[in-house]
PDB file of C-alpha atoms in Angstrom:
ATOM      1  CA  UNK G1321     198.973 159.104  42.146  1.00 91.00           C
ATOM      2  CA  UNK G1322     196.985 156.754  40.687  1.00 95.00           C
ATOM      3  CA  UNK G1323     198.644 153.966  38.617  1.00 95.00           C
ATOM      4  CA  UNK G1324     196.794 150.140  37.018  1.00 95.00           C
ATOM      5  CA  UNK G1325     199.426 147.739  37.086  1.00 96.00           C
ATOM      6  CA  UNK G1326     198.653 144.122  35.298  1.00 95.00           C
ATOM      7  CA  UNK G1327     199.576 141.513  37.490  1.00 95.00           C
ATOM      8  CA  UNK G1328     199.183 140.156  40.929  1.00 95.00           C
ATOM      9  CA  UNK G1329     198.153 141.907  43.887  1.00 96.00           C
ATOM     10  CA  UNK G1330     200.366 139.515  46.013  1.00 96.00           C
ATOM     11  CA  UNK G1331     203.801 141.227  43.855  1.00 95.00           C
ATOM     12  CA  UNK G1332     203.103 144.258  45.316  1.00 96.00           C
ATOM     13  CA  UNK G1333     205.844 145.700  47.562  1.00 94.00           C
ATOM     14  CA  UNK G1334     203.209 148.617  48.633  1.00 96.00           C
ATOM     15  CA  UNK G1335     202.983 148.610  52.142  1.00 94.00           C
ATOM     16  CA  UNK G1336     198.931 148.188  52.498  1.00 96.00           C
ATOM     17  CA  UNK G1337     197.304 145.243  50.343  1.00 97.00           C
ATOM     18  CA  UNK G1338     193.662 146.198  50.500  1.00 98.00           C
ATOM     19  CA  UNK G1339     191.082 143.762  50.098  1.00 97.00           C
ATOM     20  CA  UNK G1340     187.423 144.246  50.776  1.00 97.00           C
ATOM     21  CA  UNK G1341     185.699 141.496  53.709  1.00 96.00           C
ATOM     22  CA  UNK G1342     182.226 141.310  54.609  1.00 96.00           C
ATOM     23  CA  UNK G1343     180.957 141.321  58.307  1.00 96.00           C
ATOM     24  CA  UNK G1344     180.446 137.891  58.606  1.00 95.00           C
ATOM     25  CA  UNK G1345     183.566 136.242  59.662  1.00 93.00           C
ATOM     26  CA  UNK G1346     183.997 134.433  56.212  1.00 93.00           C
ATOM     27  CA  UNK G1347     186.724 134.951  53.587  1.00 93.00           C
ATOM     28  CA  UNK G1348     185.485 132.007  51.210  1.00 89.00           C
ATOM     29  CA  UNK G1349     185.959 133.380  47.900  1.00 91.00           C
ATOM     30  CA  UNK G1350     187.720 136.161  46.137  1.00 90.00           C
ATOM     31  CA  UNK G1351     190.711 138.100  47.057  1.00 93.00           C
ATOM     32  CA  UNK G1352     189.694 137.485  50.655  1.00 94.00           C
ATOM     33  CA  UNK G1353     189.830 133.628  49.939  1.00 94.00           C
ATOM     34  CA  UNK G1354     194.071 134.111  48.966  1.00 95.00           C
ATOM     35  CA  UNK G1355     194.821 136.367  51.781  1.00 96.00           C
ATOM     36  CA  UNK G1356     193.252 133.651  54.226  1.00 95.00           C
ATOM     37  CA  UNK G1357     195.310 130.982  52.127  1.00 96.00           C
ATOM     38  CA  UNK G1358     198.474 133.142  52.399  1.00 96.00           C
ATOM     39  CA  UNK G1359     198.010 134.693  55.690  1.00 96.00           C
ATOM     40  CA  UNK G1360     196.307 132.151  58.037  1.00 96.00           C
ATOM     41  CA  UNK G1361     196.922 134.586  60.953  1.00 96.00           C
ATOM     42  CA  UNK G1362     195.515 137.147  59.018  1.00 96.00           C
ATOM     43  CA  UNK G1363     191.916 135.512  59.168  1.00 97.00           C
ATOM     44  CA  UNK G1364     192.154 134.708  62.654  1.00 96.00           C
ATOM     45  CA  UNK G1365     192.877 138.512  63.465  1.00 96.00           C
ATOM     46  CA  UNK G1366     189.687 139.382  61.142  1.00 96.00           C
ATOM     47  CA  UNK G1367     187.131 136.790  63.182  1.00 97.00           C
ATOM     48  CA  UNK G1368     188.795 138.348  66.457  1.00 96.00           C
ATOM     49  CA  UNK G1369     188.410 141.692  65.184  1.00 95.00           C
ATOM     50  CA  UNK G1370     184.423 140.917  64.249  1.00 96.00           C
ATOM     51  CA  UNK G1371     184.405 139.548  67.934  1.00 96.00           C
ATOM     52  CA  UNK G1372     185.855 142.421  69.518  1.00 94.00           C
ATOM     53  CA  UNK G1373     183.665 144.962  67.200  1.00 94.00           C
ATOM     54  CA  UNK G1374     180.499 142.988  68.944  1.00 95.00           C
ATOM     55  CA  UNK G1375     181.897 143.249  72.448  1.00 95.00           C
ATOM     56  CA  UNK G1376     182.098 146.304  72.167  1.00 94.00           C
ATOM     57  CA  UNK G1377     179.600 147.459  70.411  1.00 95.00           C
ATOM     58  CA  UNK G1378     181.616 148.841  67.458  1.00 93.00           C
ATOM     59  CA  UNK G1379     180.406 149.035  63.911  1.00 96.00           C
ATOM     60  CA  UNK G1380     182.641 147.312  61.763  1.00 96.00           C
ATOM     61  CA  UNK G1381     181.099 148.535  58.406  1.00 97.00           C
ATOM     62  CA  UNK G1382     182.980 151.018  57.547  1.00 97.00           C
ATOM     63  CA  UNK G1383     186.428 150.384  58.837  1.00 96.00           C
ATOM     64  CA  UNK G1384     189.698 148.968  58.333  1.00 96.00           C
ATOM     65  CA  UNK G1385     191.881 146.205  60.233  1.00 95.00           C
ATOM     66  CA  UNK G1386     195.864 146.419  59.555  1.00 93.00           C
ATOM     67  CA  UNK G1387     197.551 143.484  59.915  1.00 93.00           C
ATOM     68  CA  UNK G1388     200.903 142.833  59.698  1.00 92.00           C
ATOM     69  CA  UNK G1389     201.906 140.145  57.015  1.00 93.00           C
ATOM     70  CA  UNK G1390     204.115 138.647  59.066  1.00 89.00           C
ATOM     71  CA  UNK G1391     202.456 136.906  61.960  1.00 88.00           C
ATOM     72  CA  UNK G1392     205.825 137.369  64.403  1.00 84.00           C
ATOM     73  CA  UNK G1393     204.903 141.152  64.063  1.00 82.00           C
ATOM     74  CA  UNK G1394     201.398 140.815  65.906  1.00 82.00           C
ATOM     75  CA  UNK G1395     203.170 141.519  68.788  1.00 79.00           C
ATOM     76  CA  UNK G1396     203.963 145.219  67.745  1.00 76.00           C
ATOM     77  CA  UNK G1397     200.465 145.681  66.179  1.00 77.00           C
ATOM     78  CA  UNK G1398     196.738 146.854  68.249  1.00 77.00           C
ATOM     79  CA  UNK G1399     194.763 144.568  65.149  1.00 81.00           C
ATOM     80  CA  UNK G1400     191.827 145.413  67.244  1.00 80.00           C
ATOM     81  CA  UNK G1401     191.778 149.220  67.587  1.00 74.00           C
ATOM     82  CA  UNK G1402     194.182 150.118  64.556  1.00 70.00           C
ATOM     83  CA  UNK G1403     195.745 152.645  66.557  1.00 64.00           C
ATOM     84  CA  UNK G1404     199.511 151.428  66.165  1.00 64.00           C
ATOM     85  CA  UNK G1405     199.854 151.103  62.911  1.00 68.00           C
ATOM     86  CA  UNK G1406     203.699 152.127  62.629  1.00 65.00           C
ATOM     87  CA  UNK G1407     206.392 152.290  59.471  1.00 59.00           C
ATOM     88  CA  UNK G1408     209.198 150.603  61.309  1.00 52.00           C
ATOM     89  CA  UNK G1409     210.432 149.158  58.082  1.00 60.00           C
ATOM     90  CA  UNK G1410     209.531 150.751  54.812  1.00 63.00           C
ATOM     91  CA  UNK G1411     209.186 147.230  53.398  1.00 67.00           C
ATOM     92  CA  UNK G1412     206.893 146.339  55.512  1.00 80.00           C
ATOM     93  CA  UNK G1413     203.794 145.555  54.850  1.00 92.00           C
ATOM     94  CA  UNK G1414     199.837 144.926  56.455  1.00 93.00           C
ATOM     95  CA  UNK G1415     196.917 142.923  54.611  1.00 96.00           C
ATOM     96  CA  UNK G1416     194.399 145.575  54.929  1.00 96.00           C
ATOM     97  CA  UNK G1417     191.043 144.109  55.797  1.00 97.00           C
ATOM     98  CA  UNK G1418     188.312 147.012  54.048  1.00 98.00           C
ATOM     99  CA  UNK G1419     185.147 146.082  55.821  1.00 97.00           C
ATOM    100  CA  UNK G1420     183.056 147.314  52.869  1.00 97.00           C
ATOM    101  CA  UNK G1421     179.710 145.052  53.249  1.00 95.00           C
ATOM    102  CA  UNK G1422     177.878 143.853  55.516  1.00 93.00           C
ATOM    103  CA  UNK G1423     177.057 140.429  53.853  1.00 91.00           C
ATOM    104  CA  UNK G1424     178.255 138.602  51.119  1.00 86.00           C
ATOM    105  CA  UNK G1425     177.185 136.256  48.174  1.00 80.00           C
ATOM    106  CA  UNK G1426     177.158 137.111  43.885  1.00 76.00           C
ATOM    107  CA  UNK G1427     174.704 137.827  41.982  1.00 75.00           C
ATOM    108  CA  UNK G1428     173.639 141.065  44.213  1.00 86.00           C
ATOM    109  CA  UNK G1429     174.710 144.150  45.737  1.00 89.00           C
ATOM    110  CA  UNK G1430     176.814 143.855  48.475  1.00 92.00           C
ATOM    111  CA  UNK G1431     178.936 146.723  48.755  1.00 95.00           C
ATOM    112  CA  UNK G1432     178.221 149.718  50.802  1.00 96.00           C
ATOM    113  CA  UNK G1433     180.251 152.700  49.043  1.00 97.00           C
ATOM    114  CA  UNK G1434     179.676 154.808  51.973  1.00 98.00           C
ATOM    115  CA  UNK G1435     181.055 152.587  54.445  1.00 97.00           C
ATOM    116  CA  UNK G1436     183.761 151.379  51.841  1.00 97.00           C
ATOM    117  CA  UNK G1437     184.513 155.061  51.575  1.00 98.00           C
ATOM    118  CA  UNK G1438     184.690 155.650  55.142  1.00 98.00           C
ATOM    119  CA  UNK G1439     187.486 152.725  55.219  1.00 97.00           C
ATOM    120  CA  UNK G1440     189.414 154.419  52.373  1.00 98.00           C
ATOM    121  CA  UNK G1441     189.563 157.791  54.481  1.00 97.00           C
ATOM    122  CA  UNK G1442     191.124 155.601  57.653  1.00 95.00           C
ATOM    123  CA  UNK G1443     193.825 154.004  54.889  1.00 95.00           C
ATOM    124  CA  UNK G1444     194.114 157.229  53.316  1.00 96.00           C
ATOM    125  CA  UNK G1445     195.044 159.195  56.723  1.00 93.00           C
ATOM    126  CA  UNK G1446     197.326 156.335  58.074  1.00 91.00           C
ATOM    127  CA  UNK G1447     199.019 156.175  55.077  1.00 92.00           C
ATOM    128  CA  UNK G1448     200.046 159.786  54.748  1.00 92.00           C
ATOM    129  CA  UNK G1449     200.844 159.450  58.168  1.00 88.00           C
ATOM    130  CA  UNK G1450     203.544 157.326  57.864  1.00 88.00           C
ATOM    131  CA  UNK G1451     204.364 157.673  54.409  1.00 90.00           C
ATOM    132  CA  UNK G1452     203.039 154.296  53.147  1.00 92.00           C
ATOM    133  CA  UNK G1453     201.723 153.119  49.830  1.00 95.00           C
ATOM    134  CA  UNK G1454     198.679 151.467  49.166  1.00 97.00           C
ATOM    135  CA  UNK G1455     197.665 148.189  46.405  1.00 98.00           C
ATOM    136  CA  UNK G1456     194.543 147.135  46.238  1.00 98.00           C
ATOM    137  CA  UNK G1457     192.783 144.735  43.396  1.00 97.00           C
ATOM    138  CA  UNK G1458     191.329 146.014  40.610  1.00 96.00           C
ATOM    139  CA  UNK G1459     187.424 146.329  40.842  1.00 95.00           C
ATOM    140  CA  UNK G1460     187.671 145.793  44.372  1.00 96.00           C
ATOM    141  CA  UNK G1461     184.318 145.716  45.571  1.00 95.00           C
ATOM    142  CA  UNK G1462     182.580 145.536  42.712  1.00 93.00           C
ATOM    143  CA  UNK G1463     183.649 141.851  41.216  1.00 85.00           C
ATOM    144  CA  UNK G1464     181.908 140.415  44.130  1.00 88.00           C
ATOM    145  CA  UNK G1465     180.467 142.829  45.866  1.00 92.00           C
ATOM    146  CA  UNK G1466     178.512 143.755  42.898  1.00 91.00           C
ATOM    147  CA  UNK G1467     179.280 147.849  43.233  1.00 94.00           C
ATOM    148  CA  UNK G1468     179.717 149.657  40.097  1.00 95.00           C
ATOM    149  CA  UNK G1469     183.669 149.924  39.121  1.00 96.00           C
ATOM    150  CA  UNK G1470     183.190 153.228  37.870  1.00 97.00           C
ATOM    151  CA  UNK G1471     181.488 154.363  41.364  1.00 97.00           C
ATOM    152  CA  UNK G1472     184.280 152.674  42.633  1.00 97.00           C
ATOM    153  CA  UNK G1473     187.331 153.889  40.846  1.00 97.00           C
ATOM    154  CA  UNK G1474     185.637 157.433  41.483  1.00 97.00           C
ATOM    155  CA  UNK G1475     185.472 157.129  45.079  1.00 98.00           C
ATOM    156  CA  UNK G1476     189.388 156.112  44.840  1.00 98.00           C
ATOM    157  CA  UNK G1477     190.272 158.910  43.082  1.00 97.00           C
ATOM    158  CA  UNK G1478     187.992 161.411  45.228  1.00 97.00           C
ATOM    159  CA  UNK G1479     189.658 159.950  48.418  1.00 98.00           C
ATOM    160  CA  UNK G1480     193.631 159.487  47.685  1.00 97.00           C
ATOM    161  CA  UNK G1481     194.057 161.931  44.882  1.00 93.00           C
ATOM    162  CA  UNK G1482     197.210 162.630  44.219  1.00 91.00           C
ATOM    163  CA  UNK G1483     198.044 162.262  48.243  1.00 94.00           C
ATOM    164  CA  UNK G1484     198.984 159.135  48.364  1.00 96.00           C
ATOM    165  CA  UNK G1485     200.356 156.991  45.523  1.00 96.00           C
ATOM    166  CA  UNK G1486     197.808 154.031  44.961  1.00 98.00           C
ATOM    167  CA  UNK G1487     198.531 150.825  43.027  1.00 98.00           C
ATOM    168  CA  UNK G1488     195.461 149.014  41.659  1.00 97.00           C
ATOM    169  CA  UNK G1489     196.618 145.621  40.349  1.00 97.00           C
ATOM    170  CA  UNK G1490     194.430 143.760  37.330  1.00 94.00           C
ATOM    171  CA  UNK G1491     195.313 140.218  37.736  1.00 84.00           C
ATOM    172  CA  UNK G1492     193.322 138.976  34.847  1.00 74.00           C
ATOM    173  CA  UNK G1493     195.354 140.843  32.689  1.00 59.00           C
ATOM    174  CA  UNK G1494     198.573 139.940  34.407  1.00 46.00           C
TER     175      UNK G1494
END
């Protein structure tokens, strides 16, 4: 289920906070500006996660990074190949890094709905997998990344359904 909740995304006791990054290494503005803020160790697992995509020739566009919230839990977590994502605590949460364009900057397109897509079918499946919630900010991807909310919102819909219960938090009318 679906369900628009006014307020910050950072109240949220869902288990994946979603925010959309580019594939540049910079969270400088935006939702992606607080999580760095918040969760210092949450940026340096992004920039290791571009340099390990590189490495290895992996396409980040179009994926998702999990990353625990608290940085003491790195140690349980693969932040590189998302593959031990676990529900050891069903308060627990990751920052969910959406890697949903390639680039960044206003004023333009940005967002890639296929690959942001893509990245919502990884969350979707992991989520259902070990019974986890998802928040995300409302218009992700569009605000900044200059998609159209209603292609957006659609995709959301078309993706979690009524599979997994979604929380889309609208901070400027928190």
């Amino acid at each position: 289920m679906i369900k628009i909740i006014n307020g910050n995304l950072f109240d949220s006791k869902a288990n994946f906070l979603v925010h959309q990054t580019n594939c540049q290494g910079v969270m400088g503005s935006g939702v992606a500006a607080q999580v760095a803020e918040r969760y210092s160790h949450v940026e340096t697992e992004y920039r290791k996660y571009l340099r390990y995509c590189k490495k290895n020739k992996i396409k980040a566009l179009g994926t998702a990074q999990y990353v625990p919230s608290e940085s003491w839990a790195l140690i349980m977590v693969d932040t590189m190949k998302n593959n031990t994502v676990i529900a050891y605590d069903k308060n627990y949460q990751y920052i969910v890094n959406l890697f949903g364009q390639d680039n960044y900057g206003m004023g333009e397109l940005h967002t890639d709905l296929k690959a942001m897509k893509k990245a919502f079918v990884d969350i979707k499946e992991k989520a259902k997998e070990i019974g986890a919630t998802v928040a995300m900010p409302y218009q992700i991807g569009s605000f900044r990344g200059g998609a159209n909310w209603n292609d957006v919102y659609g995709i959301i819909q078309e993706v979690f359904g009524e599979e997994v219960d979604v929380e889309i938090w609208r901070y400027d009318k928190g």
